[in-house]
PDB file of C-alpha atoms in Angstrom:
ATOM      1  CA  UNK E   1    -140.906 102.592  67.210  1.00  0.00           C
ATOM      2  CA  UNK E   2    -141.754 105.597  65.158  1.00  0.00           C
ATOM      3  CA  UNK E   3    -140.362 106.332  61.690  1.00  0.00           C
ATOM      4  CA  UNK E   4    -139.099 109.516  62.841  1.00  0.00           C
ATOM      5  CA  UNK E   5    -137.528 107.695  65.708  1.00  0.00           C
ATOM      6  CA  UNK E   6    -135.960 105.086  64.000  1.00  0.00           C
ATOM      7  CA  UNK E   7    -134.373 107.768  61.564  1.00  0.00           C
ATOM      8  CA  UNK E   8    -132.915 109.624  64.825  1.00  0.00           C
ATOM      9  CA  UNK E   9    -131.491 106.030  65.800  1.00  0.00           C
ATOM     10  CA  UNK E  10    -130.334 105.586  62.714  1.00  0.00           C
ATOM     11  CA  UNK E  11    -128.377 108.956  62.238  1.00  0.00           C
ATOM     12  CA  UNK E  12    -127.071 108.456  65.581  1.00  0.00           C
ATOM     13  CA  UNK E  13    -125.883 105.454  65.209  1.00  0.00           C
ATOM     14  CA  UNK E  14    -124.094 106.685  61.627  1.00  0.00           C
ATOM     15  CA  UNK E  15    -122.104 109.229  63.556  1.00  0.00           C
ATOM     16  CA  UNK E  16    -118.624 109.246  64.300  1.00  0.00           C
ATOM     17  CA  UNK E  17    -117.388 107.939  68.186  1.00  0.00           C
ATOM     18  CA  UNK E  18    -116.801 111.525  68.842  1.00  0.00           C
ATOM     19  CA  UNK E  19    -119.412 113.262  67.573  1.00  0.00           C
ATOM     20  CA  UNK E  20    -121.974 110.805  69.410  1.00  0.00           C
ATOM     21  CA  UNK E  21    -119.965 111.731  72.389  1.00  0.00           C
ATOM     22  CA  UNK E  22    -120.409 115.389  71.765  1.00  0.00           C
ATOM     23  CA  UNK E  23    -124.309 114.783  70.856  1.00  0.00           C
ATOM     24  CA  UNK E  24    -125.306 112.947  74.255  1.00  0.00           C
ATOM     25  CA  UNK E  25    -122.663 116.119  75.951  1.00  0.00           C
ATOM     26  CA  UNK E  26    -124.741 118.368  74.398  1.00  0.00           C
ATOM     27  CA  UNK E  27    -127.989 117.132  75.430  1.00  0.00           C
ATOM     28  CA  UNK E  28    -126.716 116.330  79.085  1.00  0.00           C
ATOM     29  CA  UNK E  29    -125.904 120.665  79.316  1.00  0.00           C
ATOM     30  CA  UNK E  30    -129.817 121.132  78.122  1.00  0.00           C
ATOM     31  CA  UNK E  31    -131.030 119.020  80.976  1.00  0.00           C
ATOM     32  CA  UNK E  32    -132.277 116.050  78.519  1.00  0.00           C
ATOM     33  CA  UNK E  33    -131.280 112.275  79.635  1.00  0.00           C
ATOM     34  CA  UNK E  34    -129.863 110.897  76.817  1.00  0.00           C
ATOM     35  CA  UNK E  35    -131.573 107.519  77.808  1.00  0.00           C
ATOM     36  CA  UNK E  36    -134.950 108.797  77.262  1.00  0.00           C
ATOM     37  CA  UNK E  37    -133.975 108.958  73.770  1.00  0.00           C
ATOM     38  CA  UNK E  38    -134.849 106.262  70.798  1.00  0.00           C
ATOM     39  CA  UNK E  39    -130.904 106.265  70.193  1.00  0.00           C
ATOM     40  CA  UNK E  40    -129.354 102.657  70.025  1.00  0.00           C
ATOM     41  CA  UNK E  41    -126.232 102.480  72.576  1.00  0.00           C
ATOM     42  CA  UNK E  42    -123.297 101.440  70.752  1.00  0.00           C
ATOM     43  CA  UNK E  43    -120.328  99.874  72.485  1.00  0.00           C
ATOM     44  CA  UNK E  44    -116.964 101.151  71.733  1.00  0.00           C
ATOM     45  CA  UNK E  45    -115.201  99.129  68.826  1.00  0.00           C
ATOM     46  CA  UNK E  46    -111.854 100.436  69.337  1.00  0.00           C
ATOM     47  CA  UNK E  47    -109.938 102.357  66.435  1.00  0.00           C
ATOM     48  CA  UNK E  48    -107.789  98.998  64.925  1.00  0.00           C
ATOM     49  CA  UNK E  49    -108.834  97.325  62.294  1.00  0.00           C
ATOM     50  CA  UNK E  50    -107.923  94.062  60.960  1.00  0.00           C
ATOM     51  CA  UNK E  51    -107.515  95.027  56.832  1.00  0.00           C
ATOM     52  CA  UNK E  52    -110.123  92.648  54.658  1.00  0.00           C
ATOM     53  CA  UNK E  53    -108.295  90.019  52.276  1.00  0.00           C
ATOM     54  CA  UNK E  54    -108.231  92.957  49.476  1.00  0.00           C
ATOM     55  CA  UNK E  55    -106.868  95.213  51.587  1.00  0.00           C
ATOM     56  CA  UNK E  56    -103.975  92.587  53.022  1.00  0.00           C
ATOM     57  CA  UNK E  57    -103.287  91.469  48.700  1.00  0.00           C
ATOM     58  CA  UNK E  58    -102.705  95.553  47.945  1.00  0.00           C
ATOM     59  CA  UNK E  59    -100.772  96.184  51.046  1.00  0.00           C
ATOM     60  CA  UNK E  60     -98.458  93.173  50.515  1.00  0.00           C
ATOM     61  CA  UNK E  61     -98.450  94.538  46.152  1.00  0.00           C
ATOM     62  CA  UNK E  62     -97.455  97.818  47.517  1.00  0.00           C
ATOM     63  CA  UNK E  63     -94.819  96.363  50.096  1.00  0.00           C
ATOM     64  CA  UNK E  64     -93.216  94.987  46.846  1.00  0.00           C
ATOM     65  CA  UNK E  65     -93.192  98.063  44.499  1.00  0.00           C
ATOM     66  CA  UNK E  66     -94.533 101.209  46.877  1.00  0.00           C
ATOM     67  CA  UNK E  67     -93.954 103.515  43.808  1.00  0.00           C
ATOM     68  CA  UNK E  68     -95.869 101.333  41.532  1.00  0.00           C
ATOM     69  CA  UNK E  69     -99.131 103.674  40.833  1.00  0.00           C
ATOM     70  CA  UNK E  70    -100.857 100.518  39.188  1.00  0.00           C
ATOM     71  CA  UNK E  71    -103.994 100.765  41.626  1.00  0.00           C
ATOM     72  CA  UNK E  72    -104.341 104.136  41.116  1.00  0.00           C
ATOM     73  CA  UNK E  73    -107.290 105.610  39.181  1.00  0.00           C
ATOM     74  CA  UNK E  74    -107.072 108.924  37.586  1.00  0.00           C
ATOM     75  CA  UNK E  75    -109.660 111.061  36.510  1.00  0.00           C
ATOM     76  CA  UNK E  76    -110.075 115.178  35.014  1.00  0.00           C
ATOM     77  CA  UNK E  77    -112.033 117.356  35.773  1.00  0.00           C
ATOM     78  CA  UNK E  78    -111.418 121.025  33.773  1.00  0.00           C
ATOM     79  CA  UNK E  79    -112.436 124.011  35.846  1.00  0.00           C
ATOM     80  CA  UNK E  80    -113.125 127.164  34.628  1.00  0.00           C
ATOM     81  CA  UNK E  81    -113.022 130.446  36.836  1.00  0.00           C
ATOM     82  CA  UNK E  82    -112.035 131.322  40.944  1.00  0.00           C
ATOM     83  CA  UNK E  83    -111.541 128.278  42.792  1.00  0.00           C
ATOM     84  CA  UNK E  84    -112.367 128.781  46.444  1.00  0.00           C
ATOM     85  CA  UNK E  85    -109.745 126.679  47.918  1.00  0.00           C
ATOM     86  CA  UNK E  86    -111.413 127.214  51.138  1.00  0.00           C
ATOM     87  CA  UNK E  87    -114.448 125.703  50.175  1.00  0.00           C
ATOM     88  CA  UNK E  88    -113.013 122.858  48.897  1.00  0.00           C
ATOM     89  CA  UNK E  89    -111.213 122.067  51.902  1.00  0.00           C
ATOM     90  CA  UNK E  90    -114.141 122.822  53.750  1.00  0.00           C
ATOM     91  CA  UNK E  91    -116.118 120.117  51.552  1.00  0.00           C
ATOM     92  CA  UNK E  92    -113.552 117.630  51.503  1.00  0.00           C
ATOM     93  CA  UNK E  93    -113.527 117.939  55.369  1.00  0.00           C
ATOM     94  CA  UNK E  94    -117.211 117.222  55.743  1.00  0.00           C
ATOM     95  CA  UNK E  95    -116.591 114.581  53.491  1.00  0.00           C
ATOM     96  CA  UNK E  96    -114.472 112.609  55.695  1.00  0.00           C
ATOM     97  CA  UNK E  97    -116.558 113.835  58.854  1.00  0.00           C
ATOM     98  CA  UNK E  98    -119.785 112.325  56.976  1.00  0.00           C
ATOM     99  CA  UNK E  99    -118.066 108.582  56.184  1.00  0.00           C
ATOM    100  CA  UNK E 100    -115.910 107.605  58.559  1.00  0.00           C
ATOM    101  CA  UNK E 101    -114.036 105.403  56.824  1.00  0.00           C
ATOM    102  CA  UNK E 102    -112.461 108.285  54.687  1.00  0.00           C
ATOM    103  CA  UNK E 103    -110.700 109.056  57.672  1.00  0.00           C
ATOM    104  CA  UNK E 104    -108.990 105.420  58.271  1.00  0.00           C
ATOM    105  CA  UNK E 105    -105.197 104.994  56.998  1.00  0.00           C
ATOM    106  CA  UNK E 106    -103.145 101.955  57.161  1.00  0.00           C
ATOM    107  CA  UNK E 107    -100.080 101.302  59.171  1.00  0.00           C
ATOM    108  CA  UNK E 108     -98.117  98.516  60.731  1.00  0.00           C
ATOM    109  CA  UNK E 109     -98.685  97.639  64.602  1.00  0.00           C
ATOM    110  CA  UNK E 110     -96.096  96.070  66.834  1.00  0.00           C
ATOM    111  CA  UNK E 111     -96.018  93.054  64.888  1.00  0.00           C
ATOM    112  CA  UNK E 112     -95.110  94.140  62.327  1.00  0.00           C
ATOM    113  CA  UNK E 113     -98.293  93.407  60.455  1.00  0.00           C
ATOM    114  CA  UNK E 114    -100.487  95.796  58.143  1.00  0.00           C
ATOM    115  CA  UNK E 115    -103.836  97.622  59.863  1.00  0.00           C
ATOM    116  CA  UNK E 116    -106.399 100.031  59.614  1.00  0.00           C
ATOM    117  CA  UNK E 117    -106.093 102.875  62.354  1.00  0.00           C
ATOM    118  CA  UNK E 118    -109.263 104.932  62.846  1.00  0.00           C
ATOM    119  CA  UNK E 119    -108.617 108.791  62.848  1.00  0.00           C
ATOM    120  CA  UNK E 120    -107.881 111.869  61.530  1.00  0.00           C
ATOM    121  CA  UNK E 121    -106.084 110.796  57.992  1.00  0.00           C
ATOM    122  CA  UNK E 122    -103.939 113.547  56.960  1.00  0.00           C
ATOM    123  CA  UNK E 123    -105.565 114.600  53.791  1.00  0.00           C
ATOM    124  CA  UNK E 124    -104.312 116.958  51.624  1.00  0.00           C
ATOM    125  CA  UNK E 125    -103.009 118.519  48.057  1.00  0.00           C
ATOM    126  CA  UNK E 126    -100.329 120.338  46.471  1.00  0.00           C
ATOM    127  CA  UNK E 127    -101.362 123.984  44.966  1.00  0.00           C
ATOM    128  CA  UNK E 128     -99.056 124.952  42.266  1.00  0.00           C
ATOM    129  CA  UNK E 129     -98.998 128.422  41.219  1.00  0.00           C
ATOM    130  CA  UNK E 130    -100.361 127.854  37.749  1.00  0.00           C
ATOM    131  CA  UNK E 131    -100.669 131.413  36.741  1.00  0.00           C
ATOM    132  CA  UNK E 132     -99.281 132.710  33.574  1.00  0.00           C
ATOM    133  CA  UNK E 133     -96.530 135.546  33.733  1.00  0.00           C
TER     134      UNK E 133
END
């Protein structure tokens, strides 16, 4: 195999369920056979999650004390001028389009017990009006 073609397998492969969906959709409407491609068929994994030994210890700390902020890491940034609000979003979107796991959040299933649940996470941010009168 090619290097180029192993870096088209290998982008495919990084893609999103969806968007590999969309990709072979597109190429079926252009009259391409998606099986002539070097693109490595993936099967479908589902979108539950079993959460790693980490994940289980933090969601059973946070059962305990949800308000406790102790795994929390906080950082500044200072900004000076126009924010383009729309931008960000924009970024922070393609973000979570580009890995995945961005988009993951956890929840309980039927038994009661904690998972991750691939999707669209909710993302998003409070905008105070901090403008001086």
């Amino acid at each position: 195999m090619s290097n180029e073609a192993l870096s088209i397998s290998t982008a495919y492969a990084a893609l999103p369920a969806e968007r590999r969906r969309l990709f072979r959709q597109r190429l079926r409407e252009k009259g391409v056979a998606s099986d002539r491609l070097p693109v490595v068929p993936l099967c479908d994994r589902g979108d539950v999650f079993q959460l790693s030994w980490a994940q289980e210890r933090l969601w059973f700390l946070w059962c305990l004390e949800p308000e406790s902020a102790s795994y929390n890491l906080a950082e500044a940034v200072r900004l000076t001028g126009e924010t383009d609000v729309d931008a960000v979003r924009r970024a922070v979107q393609a973000l979570v389009a580009r890995h995945e796991v961005l988009g993951f959040r956890f929840g309980a299933g039927d038994d009661g017990l904690p998972q991750q649940i691939a999707g669209n996470a909710d993302f998003s941010w409070s905008e105070p009006d901090l403008s001086q009168e």
